[in-house]
mmCIF file of C-alpha atoms (C1' of nucleotides) in Angstrom:
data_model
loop_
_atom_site.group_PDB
_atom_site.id
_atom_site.type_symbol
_atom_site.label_atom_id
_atom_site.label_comp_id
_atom_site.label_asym_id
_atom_site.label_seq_id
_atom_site.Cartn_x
_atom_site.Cartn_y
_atom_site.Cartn_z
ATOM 1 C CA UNK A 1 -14.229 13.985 40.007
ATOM 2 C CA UNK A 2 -15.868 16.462 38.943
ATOM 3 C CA UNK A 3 -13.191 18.729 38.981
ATOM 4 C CA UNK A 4 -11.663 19.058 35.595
ATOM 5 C CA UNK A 5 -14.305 17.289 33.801
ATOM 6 C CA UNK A 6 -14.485 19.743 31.746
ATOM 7 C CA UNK A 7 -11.102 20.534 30.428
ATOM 8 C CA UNK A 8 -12.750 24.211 29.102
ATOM 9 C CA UNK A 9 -9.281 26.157 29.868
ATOM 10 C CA UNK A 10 -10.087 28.678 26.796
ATOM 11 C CA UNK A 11 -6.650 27.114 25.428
ATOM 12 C CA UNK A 12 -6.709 26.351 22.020
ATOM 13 C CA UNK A 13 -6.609 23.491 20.933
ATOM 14 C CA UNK A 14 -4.595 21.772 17.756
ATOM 15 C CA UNK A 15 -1.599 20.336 16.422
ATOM 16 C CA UNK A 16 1.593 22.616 17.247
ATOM 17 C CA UNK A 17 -0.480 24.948 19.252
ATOM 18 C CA UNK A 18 0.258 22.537 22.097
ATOM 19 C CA UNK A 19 2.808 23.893 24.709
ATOM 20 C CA UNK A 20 5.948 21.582 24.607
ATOM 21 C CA UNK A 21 7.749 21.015 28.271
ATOM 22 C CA UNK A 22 10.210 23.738 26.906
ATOM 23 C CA UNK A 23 8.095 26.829 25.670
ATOM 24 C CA UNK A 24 5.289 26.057 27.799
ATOM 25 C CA UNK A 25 8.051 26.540 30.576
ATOM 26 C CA UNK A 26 8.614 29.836 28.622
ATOM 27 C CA UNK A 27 5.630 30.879 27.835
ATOM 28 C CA UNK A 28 4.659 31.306 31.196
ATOM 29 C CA UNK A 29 7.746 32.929 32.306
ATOM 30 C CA UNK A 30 8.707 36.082 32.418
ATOM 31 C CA UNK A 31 11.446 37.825 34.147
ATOM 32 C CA UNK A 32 9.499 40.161 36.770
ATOM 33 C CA UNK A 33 6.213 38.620 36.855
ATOM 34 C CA UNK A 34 3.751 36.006 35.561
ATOM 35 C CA UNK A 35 2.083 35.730 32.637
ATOM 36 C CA UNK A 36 0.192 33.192 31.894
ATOM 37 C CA UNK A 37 0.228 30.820 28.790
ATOM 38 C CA UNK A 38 -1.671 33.405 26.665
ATOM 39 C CA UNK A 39 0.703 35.872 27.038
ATOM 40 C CA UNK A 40 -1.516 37.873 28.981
ATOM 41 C CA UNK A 41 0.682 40.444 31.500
ATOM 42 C CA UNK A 42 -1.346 39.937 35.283
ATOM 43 C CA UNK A 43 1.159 41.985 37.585
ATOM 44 C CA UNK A 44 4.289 43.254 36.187
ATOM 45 C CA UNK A 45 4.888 43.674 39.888
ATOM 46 C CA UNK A 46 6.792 41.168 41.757
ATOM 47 C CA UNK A 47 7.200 41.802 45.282
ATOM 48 C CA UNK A 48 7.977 39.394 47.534
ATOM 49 C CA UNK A 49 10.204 39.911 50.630
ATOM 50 C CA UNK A 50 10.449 38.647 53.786
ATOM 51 C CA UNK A 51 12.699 40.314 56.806
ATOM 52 C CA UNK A 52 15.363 38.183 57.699
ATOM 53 C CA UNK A 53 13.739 38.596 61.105
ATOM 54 C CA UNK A 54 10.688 37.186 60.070
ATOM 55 C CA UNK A 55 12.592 34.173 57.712
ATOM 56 C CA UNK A 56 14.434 33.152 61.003
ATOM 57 C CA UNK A 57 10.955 32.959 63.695
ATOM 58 C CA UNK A 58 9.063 30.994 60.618
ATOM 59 C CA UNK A 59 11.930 28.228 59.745
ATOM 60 C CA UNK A 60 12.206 27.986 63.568
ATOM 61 C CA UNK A 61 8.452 27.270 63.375
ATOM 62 C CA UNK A 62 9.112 25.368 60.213
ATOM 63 C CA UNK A 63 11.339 22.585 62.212
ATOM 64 C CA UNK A 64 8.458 22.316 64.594
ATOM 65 C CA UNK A 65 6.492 21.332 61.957
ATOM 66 C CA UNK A 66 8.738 18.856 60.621
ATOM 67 C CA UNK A 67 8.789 17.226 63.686
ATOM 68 C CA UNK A 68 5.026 17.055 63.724
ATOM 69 C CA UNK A 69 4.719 16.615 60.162
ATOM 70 C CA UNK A 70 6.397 12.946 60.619
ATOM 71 C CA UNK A 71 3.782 11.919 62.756
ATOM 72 C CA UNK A 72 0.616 13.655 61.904
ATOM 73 C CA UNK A 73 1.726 13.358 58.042
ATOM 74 C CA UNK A 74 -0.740 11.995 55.740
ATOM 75 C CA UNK A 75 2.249 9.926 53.987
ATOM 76 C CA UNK A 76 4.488 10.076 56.842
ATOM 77 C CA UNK A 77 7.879 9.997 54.239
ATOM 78 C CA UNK A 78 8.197 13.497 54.127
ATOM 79 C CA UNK A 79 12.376 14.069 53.192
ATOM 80 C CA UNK A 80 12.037 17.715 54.168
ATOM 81 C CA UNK A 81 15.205 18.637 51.766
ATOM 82 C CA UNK A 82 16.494 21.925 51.717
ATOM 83 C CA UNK A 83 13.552 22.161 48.828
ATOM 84 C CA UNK A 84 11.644 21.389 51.374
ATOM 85 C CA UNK A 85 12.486 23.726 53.576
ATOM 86 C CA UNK A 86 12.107 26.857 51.067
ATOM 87 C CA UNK A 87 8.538 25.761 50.798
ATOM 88 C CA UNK A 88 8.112 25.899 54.686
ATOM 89 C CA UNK A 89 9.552 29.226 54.319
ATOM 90 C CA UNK A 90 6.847 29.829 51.595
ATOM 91 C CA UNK A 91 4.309 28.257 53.220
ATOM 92 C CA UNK A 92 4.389 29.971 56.705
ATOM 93 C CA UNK A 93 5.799 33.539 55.892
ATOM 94 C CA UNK A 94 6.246 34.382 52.058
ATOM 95 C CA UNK A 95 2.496 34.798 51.281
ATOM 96 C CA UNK A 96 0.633 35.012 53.880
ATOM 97 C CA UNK A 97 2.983 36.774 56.658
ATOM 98 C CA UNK A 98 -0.047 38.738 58.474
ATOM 99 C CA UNK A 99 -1.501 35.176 59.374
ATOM 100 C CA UNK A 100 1.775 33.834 59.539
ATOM 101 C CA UNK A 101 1.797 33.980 63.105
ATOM 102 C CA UNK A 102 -1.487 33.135 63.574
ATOM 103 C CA UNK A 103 -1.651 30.158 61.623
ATOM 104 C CA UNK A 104 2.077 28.512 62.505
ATOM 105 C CA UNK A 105 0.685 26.341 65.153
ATOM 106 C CA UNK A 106 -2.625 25.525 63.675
ATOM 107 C CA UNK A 107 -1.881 24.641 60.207
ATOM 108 C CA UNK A 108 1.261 23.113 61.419
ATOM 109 C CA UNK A 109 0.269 20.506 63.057
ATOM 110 C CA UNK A 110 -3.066 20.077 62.179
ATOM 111 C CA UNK A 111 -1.513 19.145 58.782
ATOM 112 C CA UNK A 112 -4.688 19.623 57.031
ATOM 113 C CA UNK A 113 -6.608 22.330 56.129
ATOM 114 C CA UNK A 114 -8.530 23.548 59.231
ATOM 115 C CA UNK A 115 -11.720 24.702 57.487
ATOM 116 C CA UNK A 116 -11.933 21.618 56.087
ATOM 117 C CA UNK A 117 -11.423 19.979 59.209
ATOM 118 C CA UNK A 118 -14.174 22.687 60.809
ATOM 119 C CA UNK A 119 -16.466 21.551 57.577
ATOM 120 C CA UNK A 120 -16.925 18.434 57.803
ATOM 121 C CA UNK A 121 -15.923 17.312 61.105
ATOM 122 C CA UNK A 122 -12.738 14.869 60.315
ATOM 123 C CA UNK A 123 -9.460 13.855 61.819
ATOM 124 C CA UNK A 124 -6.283 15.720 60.854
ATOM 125 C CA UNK A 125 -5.381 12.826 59.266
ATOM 126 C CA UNK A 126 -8.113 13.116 56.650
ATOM 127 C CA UNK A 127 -6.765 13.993 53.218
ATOM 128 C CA UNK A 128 -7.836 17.397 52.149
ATOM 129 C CA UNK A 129 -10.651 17.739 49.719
ATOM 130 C CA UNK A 130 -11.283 21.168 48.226
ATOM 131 C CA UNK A 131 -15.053 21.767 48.530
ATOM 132 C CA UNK A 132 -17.191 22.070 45.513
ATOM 133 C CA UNK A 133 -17.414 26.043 45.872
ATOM 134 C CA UNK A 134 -13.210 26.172 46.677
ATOM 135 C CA UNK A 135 -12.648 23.827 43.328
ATOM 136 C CA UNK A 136 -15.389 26.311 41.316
ATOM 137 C CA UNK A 137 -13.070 29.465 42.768
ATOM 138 C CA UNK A 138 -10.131 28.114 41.932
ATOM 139 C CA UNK A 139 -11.662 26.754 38.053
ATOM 140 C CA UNK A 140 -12.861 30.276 37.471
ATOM 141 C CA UNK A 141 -10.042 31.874 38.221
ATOM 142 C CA UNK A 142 -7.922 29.163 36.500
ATOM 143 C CA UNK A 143 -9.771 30.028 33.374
ATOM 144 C CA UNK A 144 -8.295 33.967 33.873
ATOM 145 C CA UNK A 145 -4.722 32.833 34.310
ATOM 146 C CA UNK A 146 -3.223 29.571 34.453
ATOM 147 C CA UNK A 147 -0.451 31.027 36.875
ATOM 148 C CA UNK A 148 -0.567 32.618 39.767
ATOM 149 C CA UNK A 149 1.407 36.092 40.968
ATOM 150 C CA UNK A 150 1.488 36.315 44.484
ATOM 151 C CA UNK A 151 -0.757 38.819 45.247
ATOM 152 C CA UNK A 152 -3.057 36.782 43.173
ATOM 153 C CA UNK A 153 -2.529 33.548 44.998
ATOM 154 C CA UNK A 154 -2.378 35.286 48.369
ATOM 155 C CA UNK A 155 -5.980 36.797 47.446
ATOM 156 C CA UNK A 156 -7.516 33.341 46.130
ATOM 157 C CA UNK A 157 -5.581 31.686 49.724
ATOM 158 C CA UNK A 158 -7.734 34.439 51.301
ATOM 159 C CA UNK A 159 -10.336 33.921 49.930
ATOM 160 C CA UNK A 160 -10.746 30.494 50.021
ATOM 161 C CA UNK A 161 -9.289 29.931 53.404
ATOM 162 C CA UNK A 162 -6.744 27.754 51.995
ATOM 163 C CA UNK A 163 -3.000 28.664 52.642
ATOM 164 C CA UNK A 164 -1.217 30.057 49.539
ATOM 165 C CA UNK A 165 0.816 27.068 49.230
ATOM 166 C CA UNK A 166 -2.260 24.930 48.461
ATOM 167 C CA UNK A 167 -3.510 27.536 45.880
ATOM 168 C CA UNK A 168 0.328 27.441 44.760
ATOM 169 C CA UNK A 169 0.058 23.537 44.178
ATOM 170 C CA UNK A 170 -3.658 23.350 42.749
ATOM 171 C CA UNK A 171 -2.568 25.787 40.055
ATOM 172 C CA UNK A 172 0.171 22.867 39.388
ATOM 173 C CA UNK A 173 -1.884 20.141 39.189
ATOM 174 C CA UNK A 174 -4.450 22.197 37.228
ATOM 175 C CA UNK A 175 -1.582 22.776 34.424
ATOM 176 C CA UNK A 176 -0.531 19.269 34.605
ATOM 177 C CA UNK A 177 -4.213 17.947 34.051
ATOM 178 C CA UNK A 178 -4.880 20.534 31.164
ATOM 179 C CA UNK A 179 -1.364 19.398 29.595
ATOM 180 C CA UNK A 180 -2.115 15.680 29.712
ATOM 181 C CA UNK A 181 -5.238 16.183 28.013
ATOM 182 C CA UNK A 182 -4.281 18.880 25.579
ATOM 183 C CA UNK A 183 -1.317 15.824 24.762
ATOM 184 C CA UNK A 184 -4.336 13.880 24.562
ATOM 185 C CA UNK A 185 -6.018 15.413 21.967
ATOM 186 C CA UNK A 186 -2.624 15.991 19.973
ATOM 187 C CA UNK A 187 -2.649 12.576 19.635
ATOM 188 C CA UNK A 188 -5.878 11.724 18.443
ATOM 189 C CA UNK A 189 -5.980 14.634 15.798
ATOM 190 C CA UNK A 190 -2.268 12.865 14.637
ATOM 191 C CA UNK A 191 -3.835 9.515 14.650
ATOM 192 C CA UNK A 192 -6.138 10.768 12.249
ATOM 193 C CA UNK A 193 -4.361 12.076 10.063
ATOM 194 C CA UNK A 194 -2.045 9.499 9.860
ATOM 195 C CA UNK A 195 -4.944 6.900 9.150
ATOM 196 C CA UNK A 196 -6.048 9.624 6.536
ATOM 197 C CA UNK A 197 -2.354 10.033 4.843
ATOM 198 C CA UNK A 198 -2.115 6.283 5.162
ATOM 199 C CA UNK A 199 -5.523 5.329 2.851
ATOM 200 C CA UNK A 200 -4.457 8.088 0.310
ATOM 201 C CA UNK A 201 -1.215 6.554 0.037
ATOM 202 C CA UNK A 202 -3.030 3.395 -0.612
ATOM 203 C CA UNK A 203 -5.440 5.030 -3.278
ATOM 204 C CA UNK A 204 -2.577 6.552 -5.057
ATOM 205 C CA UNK A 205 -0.697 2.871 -4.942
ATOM 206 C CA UNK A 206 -3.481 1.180 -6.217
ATOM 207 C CA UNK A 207 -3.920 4.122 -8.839
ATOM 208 C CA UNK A 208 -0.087 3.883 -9.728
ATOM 209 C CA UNK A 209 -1.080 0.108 -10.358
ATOM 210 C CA UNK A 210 -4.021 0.507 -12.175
ATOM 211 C CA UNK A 211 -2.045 3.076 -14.606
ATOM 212 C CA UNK A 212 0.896 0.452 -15.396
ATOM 213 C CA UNK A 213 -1.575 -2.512 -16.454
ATOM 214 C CA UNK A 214 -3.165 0.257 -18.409
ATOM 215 C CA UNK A 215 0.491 0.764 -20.122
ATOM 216 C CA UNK A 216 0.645 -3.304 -20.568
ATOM 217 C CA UNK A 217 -2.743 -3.900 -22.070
ATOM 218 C CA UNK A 218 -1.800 -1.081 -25.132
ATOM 219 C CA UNK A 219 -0.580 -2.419 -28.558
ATOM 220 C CA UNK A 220 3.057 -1.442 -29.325
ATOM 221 C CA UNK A 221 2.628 1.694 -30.823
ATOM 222 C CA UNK A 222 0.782 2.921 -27.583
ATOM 223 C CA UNK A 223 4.132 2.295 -26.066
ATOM 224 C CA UNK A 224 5.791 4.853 -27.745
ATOM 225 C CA UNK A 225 7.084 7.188 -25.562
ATOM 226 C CA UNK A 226 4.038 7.916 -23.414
ATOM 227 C CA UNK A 227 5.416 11.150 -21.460
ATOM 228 C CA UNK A 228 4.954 13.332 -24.262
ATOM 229 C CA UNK A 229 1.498 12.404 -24.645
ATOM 230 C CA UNK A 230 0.799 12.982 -20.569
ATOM 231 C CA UNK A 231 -2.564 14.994 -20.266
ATOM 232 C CA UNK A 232 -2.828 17.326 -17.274
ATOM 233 C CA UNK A 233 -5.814 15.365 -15.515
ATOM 234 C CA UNK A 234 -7.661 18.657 -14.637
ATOM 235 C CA UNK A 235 -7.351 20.747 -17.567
ATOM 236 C CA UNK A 236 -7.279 18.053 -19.874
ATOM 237 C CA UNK A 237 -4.512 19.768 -22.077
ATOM 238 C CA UNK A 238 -1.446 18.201 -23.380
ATOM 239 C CA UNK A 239 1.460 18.479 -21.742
ATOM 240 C CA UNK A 240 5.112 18.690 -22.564
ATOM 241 C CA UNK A 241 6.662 16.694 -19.700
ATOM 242 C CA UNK A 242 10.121 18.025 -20.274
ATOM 243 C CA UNK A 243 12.830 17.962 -18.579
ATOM 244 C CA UNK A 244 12.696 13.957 -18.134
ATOM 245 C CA UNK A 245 16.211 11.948 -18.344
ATOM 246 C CA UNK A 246 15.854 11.213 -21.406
ATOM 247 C CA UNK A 247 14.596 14.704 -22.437
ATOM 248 C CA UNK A 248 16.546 17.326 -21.182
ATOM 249 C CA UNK A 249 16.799 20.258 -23.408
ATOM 250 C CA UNK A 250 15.306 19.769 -26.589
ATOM 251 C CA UNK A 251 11.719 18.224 -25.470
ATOM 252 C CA UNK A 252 9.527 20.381 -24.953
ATOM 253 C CA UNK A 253 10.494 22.134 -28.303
ATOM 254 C CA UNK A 254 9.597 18.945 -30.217
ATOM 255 C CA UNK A 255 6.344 19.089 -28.607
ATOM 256 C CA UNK A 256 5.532 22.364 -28.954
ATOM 257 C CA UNK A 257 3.625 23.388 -32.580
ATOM 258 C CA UNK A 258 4.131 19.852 -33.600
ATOM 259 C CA UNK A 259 1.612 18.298 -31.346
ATOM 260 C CA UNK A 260 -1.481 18.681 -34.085
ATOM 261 C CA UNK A 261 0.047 16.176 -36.303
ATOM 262 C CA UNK A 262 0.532 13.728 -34.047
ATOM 263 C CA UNK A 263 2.644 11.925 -31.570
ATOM 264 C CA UNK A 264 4.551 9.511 -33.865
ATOM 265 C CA UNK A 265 6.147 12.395 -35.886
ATOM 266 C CA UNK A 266 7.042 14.443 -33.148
ATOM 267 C CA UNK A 267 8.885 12.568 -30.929
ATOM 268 C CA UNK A 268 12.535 11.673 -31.714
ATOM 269 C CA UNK A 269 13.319 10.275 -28.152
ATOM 270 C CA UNK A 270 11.905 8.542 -25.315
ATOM 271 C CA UNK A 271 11.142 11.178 -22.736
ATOM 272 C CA UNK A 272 10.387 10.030 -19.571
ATOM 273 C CA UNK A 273 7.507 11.404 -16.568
ATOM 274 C CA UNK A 274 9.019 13.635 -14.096
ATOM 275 C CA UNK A 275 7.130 14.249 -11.333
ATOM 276 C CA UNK A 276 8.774 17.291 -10.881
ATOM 277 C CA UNK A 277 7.398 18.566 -14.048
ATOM 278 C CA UNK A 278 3.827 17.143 -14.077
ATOM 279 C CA UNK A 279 2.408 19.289 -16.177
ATOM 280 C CA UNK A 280 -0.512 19.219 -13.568
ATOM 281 C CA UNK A 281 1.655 21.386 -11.243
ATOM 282 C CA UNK A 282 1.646 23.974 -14.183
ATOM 283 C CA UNK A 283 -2.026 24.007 -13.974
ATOM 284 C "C1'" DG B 1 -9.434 -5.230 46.172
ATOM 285 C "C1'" DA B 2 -8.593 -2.956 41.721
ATOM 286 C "C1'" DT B 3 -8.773 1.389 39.840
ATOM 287 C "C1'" DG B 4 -9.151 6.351 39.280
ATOM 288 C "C1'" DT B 5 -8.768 10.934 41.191
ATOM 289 C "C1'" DC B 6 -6.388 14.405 43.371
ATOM 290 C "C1'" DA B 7 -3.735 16.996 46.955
ATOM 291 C "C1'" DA B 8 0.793 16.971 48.264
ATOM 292 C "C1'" DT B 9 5.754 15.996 47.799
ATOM 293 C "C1'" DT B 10 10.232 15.484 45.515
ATOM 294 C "C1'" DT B 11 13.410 16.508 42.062
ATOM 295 C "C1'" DG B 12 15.651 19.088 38.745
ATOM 296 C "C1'" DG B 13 15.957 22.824 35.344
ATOM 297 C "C1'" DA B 14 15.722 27.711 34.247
ATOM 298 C "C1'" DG B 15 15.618 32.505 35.209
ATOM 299 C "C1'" DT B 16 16.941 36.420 38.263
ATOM 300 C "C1'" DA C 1 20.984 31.823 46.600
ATOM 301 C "C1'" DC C 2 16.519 32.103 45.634
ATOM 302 C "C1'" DT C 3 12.074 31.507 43.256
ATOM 303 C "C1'" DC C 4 9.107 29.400 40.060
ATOM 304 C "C1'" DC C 5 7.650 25.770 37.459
ATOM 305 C "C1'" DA C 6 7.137 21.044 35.119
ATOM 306 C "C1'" DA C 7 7.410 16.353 35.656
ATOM 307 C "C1'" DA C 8 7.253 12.343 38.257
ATOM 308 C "C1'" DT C 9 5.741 10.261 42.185
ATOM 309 C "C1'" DT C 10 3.304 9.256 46.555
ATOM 310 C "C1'" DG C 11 -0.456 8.223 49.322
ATOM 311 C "C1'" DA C 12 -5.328 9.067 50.941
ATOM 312 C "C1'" DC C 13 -9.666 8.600 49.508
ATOM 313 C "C1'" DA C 14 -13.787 7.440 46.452
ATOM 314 C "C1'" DT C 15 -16.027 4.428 43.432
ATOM 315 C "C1'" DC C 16 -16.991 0.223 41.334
#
DNA sequence: GATGTCAATTTGGAGT
DNA sequence: ACTCCAAATTGACATC
């Protein structure tokens, strides 16, 4: 709570602005560094590279901490798949290798985050809660760029006190939270506009409705081929309405020049409305 | 105890 | 092979 209350990423928001699974994916992708969803470059720099010295001592340390992950583990069900064991790798040497060493033991089987533990004074068991001032860090910088580099993560791991993994999955959760409210929004803006398209399709119904008694209630003559008489509503001129089935080719001729003496002597054939051709288009 | 939140985990796809 | 990420899920904890 408290934490993303305020969904005030600086993305913007609206209907096919939202990032899809796909070119959100892409967005943020790019082939030597991060960027984040804006397109803004952070570090065209990516180095990350561990010795295969170093790899070796830390997955050593790594199978420690499986074994004292399945105890101490705050869901105890940990699979530790070969996924799993890239992230140890991560965790314990890829970001934070000058504490590497320092930390294996602690953080290993401690399980949680020791200055948490130092905080507030709880068992290892405890689930980790950022602080307020960690969460604030991590918003701020959140609001800068939704992804990470590593130098940026190691920093904000630094800072923080956290280890660069938990920076690493807070930026996650951070996108997942700002996506499922983003898709959210999306969906009220649609709903709207689908109630809107949904009562003008009812106003034009009942107009198309109220226009065909109209045609009823007129004495014969009235009947006579109405299309040619069709007056664009906005400009209030007379229109041809050519091009109708019944009036391709010669309609709008008949129309034209002969209009002043009036629609009985001008018209030769039914002509028909085209929508296509509303002369209120022409308008 | 039901429910919501959130850190952490797992899985799978994509890029290099 | 490796890294990064999104998506789905899990489980601890807080709140009611």
């Amino acid at each position: 709570m408290g934490l993303d209350d305020s969904c005030n990423t600086g993305l913007v928001l609206g209907l096919g602005l939202s990032p899809t699974p796909n070119n959100y994916n892409h967005a943020i992708k790019k082939s030597s560094g991060t960027v984040d969803h804006r397109l803004i470059r952070l570090d065209p720099s990516l180095t990350l590279s561990l010795s295969g010295e170093s790899y070796k001592t830390k997955t050593a340390a790594g199978a420690g901490d499986q074994i004292c992950r399945q105890t101490s583990s705050h869901s105890g069900i940990s699979s530790f798949s070969s996924g799993r064991v890239k992230r140890e790798r991560e965790i314990y040497g890829g970001d934070g290798e000058e504490e590497a060493e320092e930390t294996t033991e602690r953080v290993v089987c401690s399980r949680v985050s020791d200055d948490h533990e130092d905080e507030e004074g709880v068992s290892a068991r405890k689930k980790l809660r950022l602080t307020k001032q960690q969460s604030a860090v991590l918003e701020d910088s959140f609001k800068l760029h939704s992804t990470l580099n590593p130098k940026q993560k190691q920093n904000l791991a630094r800072q923080l006190n956290l280890r660069p993994r938990q920076v690493e999955v807070w930026f996650q959760n951070r996108r997942a939270r700002t996506k499922l409210k983003q898709t959210e929004v999306d969906c009220e803006i649609l709903k709207k506009c689908c109630e809107t398209l949904t009562d003008e399709n009812r106003r034009l119904q009942k107009e198309l409705q109220d226009l065909k008694a109209l045609k009823l209630s007129q004495p014969f003559y009235m009947h006579m081929p109405a299309a040619t008489l069709t007056m664009c509503p906005s400009c209030e001129r007379l229109g041809g309405g050519g091009g109708g089935a019944g009036g391709v080719g010669g309609g709008t001729a008949a129309v034209d020049g002969e209009t002043a003496k009036g629609a009985f002597s001008i018209v030769t054939k039914p002509r028909f409305y085209n929508p296509f051709t509303n002369p209120s288009a022409a308008c």
